[in-house]
PDB file of N, CA and C in Angstrom:
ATOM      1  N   UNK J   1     -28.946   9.242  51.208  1.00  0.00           N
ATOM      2  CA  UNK J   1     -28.780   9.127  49.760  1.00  0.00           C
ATOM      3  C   UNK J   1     -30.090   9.489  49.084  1.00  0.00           C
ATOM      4  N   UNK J   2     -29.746  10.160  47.678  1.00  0.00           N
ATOM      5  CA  UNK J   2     -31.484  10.858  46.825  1.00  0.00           C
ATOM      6  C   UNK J   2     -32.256   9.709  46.792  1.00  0.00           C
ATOM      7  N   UNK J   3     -33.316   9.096  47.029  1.00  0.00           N
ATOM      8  CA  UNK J   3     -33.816   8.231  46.172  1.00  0.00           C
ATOM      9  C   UNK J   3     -34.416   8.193  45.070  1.00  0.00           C
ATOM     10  N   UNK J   4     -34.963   9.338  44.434  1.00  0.00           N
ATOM     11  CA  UNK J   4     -35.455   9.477  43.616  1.00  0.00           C
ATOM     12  C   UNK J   4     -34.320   9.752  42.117  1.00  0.00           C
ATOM     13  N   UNK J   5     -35.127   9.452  40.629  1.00  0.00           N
ATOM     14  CA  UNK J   5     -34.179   9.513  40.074  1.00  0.00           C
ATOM     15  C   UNK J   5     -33.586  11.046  39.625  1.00  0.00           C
ATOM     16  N   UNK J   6     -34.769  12.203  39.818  1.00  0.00           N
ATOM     17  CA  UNK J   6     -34.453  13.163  40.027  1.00  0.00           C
ATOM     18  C   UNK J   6     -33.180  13.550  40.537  1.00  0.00           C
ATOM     19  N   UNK J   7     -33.406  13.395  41.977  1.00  0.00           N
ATOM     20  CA  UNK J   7     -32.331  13.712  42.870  1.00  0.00           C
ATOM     21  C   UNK J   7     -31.108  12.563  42.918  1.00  0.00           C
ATOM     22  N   UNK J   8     -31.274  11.989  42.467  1.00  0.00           N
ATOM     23  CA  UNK J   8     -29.972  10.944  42.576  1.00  0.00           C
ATOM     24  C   UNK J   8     -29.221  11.983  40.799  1.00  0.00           C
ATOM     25  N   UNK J   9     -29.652  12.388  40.021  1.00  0.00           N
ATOM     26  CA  UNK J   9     -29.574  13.411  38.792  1.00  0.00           C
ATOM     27  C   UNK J   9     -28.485  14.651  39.809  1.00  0.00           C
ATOM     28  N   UNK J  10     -29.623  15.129  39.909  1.00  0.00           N
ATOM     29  CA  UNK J  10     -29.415  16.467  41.214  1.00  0.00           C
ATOM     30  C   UNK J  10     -27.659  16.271  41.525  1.00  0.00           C
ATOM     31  N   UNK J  11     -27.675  15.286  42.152  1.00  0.00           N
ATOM     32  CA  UNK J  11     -26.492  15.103  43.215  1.00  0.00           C
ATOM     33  C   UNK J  11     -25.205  14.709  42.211  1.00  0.00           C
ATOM     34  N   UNK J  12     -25.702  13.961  40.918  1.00  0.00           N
ATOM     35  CA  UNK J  12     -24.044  13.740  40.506  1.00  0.00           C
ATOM     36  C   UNK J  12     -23.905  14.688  39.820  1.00  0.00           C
ATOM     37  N   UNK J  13     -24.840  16.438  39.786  1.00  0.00           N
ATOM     38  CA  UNK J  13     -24.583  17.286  38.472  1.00  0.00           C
ATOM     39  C   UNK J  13     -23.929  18.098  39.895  1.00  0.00           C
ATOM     40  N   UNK J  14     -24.492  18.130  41.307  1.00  0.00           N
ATOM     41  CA  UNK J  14     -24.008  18.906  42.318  1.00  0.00           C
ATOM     42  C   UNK J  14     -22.315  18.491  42.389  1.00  0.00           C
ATOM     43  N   UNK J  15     -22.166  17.133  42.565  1.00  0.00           N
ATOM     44  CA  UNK J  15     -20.948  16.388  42.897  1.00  0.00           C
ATOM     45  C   UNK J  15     -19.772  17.078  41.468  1.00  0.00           C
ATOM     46  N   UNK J  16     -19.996  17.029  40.257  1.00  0.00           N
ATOM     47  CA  UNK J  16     -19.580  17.359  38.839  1.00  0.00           C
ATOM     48  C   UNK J  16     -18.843  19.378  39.107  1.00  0.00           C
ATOM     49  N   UNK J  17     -20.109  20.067  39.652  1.00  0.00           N
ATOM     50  CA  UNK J  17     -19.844  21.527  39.839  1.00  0.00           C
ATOM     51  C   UNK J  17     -18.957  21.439  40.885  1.00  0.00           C
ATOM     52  N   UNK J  18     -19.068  21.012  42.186  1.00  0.00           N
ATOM     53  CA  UNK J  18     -18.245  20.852  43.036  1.00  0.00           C
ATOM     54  C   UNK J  18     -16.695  20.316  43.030  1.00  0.00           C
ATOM     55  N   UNK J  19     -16.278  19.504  42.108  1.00  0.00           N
ATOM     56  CA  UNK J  19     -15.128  19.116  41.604  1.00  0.00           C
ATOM     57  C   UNK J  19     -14.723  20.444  40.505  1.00  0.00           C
ATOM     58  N   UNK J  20     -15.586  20.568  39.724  1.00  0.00           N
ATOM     59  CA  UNK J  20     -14.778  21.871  38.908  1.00  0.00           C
ATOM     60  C   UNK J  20     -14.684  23.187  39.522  1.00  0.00           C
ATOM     61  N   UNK J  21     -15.453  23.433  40.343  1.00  0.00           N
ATOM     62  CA  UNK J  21     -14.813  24.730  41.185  1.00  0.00           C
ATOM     63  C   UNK J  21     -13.882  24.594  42.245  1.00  0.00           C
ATOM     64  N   UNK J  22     -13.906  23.401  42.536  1.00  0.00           N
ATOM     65  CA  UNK J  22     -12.560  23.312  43.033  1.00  0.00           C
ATOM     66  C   UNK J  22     -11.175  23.393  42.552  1.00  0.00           C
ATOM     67  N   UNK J  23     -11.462  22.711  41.256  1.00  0.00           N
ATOM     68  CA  UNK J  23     -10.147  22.895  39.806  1.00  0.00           C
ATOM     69  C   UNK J  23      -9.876  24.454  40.029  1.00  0.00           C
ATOM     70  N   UNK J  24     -11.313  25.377  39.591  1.00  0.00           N
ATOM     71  CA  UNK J  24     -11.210  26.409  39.677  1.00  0.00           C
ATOM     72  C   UNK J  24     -10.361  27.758  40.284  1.00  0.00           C
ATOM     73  N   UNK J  25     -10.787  27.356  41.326  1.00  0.00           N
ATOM     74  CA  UNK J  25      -9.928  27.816  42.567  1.00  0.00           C
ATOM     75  C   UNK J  25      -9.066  27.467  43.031  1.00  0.00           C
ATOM     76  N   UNK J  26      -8.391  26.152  42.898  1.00  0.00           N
ATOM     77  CA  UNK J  26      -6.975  25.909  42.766  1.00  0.00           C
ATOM     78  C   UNK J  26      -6.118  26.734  41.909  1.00  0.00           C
ATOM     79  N   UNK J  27      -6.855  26.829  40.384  1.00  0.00           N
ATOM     80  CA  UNK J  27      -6.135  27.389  39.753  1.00  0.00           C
ATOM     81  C   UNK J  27      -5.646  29.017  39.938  1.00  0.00           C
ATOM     82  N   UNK J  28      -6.935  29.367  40.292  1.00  0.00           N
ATOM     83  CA  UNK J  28      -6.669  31.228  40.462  1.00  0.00           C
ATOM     84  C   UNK J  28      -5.122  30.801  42.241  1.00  0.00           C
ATOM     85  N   UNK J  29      -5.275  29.661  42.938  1.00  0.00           N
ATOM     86  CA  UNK J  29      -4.425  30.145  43.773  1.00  0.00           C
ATOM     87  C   UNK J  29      -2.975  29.901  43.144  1.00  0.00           C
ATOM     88  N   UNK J  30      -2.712  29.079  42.297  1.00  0.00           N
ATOM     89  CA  UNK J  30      -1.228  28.875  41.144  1.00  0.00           C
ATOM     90  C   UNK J  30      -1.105  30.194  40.769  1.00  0.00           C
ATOM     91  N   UNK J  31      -2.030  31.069  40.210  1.00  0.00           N
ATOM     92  CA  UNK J  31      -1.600  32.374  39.647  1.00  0.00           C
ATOM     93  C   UNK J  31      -1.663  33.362  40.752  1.00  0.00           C
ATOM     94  N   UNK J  32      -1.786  33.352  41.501  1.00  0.00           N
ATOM     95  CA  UNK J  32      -1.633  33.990  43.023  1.00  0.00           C
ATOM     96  C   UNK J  32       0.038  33.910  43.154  1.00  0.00           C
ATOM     97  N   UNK J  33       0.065  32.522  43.528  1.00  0.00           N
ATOM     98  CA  UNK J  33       0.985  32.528  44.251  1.00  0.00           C
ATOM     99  C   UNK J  33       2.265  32.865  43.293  1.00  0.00           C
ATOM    100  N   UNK J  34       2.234  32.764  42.047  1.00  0.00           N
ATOM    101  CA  UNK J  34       3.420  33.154  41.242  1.00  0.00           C
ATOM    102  C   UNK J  34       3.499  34.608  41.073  1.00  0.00           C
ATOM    103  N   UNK J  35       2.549  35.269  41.544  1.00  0.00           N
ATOM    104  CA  UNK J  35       2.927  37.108  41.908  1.00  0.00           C
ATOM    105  C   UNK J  35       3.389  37.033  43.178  1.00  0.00           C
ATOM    106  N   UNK J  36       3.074  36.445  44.108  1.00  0.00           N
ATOM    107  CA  UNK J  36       3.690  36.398  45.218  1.00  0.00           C
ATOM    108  C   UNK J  36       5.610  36.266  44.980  1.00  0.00           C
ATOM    109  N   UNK J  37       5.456  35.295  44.392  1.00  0.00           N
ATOM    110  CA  UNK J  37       6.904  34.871  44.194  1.00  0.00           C
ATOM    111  C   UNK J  37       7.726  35.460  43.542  1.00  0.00           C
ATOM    112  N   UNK J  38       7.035  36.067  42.721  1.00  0.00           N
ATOM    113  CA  UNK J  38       7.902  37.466  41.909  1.00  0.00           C
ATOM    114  C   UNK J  38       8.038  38.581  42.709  1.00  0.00           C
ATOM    115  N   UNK J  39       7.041  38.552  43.362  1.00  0.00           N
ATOM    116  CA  UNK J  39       6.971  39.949  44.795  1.00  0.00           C
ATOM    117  C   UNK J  39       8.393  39.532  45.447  1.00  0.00           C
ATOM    118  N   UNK J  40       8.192  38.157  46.190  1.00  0.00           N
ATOM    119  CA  UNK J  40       9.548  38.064  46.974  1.00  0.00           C
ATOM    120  C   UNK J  40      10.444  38.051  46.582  1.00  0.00           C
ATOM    121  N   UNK J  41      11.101  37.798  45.192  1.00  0.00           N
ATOM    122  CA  UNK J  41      12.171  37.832  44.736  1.00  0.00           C
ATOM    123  C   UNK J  41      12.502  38.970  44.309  1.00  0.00           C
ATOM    124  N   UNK J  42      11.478  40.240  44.495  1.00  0.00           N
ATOM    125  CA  UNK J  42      11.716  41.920  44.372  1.00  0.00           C
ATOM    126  C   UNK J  42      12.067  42.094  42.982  1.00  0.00           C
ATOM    127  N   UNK J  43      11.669  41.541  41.937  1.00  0.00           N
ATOM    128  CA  UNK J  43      11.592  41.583  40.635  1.00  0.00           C
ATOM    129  C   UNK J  43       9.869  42.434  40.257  1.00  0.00           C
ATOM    130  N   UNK J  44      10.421  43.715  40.228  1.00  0.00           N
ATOM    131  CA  UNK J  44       8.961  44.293  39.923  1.00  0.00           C
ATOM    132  C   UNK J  44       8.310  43.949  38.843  1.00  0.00           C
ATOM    133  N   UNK J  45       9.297  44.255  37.849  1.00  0.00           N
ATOM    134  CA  UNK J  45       9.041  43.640  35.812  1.00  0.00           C
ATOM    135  C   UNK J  45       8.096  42.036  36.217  1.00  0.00           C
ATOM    136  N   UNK J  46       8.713  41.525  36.573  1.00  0.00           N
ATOM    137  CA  UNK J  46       8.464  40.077  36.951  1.00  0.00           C
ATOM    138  C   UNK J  46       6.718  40.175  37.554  1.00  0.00           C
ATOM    139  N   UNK J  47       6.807  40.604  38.447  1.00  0.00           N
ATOM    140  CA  UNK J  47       5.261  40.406  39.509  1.00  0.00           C
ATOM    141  C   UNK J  47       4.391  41.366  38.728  1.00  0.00           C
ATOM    142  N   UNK J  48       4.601  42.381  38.216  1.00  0.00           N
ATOM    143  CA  UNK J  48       3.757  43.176  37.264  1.00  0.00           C
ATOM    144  C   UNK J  48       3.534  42.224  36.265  1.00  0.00           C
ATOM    145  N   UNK J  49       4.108  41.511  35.343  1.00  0.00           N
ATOM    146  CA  UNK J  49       3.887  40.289  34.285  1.00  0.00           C
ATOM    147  C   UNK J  49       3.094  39.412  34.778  1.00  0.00           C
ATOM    148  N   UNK J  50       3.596  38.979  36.369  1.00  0.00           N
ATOM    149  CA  UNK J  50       2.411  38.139  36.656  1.00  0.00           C
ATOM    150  C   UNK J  50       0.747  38.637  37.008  1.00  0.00           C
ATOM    151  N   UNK J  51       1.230  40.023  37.638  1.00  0.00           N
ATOM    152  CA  UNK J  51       0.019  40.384  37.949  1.00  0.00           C
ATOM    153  C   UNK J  51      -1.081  40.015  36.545  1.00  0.00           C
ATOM    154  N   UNK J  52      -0.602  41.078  35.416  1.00  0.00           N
ATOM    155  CA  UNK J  52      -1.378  41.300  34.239  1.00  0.00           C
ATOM    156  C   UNK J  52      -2.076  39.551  33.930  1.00  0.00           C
ATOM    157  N   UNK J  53      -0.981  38.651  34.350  1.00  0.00           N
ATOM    158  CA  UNK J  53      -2.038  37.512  33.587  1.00  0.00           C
ATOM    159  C   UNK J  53      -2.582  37.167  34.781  1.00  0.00           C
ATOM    160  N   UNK J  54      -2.543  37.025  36.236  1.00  0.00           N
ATOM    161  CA  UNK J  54      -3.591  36.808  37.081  1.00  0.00           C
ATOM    162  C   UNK J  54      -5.099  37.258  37.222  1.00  0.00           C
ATOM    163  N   UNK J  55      -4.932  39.052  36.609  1.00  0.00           N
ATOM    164  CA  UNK J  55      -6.591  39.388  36.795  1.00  0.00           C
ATOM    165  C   UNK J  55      -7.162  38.700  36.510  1.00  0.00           C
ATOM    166  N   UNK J  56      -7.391  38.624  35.076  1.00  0.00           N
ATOM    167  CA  UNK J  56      -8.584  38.034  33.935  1.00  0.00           C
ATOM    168  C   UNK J  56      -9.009  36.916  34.742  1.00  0.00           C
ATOM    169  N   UNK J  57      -7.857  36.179  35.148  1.00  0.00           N
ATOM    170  CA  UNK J  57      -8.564  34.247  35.224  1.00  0.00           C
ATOM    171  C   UNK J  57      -8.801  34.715  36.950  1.00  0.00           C
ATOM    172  N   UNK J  58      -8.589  35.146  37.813  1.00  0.00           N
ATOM    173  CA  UNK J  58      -9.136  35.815  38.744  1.00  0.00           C
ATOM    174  C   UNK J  58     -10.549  35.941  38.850  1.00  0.00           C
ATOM    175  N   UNK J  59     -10.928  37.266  37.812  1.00  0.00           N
ATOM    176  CA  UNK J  59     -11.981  38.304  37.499  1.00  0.00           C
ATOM    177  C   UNK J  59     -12.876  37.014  36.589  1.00  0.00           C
ATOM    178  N   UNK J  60     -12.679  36.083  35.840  1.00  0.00           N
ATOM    179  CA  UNK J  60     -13.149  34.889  35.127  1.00  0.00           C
ATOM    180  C   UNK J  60     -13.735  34.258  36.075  1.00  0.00           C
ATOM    181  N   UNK J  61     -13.248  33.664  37.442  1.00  0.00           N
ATOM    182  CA  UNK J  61     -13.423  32.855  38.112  1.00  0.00           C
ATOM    183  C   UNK J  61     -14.525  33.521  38.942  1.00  0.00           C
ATOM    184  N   UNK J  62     -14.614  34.420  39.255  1.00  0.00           N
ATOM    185  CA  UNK J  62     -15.562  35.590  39.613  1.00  0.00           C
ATOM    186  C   UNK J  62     -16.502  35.204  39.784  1.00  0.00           C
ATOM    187  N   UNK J  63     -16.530  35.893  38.107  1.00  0.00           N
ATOM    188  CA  UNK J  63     -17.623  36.050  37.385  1.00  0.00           C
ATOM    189  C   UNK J  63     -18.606  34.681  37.278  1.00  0.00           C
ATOM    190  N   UNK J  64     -17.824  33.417  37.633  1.00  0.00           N
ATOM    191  CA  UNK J  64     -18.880  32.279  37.518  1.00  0.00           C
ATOM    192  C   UNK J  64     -18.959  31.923  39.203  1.00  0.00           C
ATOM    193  N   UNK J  65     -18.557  32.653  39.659  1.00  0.00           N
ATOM    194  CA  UNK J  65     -19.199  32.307  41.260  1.00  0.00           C
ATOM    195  C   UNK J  65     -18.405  30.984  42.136  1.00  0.00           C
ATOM    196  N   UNK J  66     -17.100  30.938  41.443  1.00  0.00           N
ATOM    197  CA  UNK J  66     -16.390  29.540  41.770  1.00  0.00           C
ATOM    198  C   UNK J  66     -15.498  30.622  43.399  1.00  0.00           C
ATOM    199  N   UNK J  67     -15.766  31.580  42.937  1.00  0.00           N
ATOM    200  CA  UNK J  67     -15.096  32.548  44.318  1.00  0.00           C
ATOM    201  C   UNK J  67     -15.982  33.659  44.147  1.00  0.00           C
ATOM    202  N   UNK J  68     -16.057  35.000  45.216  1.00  0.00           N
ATOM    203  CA  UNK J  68     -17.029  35.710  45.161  1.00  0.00           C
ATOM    204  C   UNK J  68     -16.156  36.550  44.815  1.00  0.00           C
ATOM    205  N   UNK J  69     -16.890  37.729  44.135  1.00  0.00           N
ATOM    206  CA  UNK J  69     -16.570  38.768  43.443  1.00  0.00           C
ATOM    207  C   UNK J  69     -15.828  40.071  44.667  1.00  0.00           C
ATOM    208  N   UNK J  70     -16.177  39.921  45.582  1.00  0.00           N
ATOM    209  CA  UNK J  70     -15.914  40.562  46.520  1.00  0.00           C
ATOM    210  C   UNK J  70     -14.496  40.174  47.177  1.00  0.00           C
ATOM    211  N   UNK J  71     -14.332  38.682  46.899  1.00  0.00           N
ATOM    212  CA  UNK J  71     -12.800  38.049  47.504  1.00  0.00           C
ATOM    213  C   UNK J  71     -11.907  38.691  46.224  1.00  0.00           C
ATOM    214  N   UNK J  72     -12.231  38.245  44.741  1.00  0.00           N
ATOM    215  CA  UNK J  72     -11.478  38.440  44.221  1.00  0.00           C
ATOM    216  C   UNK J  72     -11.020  39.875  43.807  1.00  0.00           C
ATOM    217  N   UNK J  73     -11.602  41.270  43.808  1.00  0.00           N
ATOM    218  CA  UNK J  73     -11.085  42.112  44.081  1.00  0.00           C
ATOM    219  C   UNK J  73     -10.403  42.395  45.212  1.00  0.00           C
ATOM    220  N   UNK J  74     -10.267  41.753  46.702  1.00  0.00           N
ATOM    221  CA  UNK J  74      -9.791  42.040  47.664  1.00  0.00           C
ATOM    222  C   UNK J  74      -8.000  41.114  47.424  1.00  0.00           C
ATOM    223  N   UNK J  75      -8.083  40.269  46.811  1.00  0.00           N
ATOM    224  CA  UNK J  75      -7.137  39.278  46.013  1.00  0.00           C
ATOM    225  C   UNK J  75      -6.276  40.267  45.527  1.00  0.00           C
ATOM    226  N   UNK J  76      -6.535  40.831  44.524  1.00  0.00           N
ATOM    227  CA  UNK J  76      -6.440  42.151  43.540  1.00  0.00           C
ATOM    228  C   UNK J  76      -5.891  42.948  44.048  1.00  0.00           C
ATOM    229  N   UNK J  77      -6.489  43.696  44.714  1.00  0.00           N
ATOM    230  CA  UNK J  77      -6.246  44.757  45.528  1.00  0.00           C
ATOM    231  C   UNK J  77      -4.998  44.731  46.478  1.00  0.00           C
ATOM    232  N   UNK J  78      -4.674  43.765  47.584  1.00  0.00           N
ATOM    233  CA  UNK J  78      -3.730  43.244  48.156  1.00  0.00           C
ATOM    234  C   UNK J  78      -2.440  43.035  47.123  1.00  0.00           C
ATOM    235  N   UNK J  79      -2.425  42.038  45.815  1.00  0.00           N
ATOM    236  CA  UNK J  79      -1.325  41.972  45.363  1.00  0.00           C
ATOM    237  C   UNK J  79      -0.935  43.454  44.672  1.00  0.00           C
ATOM    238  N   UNK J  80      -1.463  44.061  44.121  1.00  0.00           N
ATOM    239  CA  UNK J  80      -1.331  45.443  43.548  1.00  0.00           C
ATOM    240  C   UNK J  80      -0.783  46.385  44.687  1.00  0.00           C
ATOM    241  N   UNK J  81      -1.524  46.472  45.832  1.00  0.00           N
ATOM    242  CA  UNK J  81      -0.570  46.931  47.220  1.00  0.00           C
ATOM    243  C   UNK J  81       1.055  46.636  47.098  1.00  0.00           C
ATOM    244  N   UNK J  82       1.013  44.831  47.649  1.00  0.00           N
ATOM    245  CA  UNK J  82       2.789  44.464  47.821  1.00  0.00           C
ATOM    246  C   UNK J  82       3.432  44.920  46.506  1.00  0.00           C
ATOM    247  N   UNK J  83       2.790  45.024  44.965  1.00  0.00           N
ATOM    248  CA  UNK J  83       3.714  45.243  43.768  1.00  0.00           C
ATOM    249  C   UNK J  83       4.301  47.010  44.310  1.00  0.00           C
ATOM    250  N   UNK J  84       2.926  47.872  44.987  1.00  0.00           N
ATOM    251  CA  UNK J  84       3.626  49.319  44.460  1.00  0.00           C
ATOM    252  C   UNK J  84       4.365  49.651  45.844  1.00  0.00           C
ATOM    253  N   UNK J  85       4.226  48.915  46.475  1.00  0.00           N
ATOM    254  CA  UNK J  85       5.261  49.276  48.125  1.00  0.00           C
ATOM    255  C   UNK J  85       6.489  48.300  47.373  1.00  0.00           C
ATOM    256  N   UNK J  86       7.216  47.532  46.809  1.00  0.00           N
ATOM    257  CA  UNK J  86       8.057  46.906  45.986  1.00  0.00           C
ATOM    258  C   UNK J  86       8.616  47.851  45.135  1.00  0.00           C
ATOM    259  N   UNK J  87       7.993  48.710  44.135  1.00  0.00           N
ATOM    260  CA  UNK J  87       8.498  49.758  43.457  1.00  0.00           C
ATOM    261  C   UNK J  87       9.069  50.796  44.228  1.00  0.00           C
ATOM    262  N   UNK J  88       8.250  51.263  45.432  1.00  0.00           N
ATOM    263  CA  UNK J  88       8.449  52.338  46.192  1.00  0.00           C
ATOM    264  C   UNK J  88      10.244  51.985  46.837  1.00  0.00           C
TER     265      UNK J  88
END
């Protein structure tokens, strides 16, 4: 445990970030998985709708480092795959 009051500071602002990027990234996986689900139900209109609102909060989540920028284009990239093999 910190002893100092510094670090005892430190740890409940560490403990605080750690709970909200977890929110975080829960959330980008809710908007995941509802393109998924439009994917499986072969509703293109549908998973394209979801796609469009998944980037941003995706590409959002990114951008603050709650996931790496590198996952979430690979995120991206993958669902945009299953949408145009779905059209095809």
């Amino acid at each position: 445990m910190a002893n100092t009051k510094q670090a005892r500071k430190r740890a409940r602002q560490a403990e605080q970030r750690r709970q909200h990027n977890a929110s975080q990234r829960s959330m980008v996986r809710t908007y995941i998985k509802r393109v998924v689900k439009a994917i499986q139900s072969g509703d293109h209109g549908q998973a394209m709708a979801e796609l469009k609102a998944a980037q941003p909060v995706i590409d959002r989540i990114a951008d603050k480092d709650a996931i790496s920028k590198r996952k979430a284009a690979r995120i991206k990239s993958r669902l945009n795959t299953r949408i145009k093999a779905l059209a095809a």
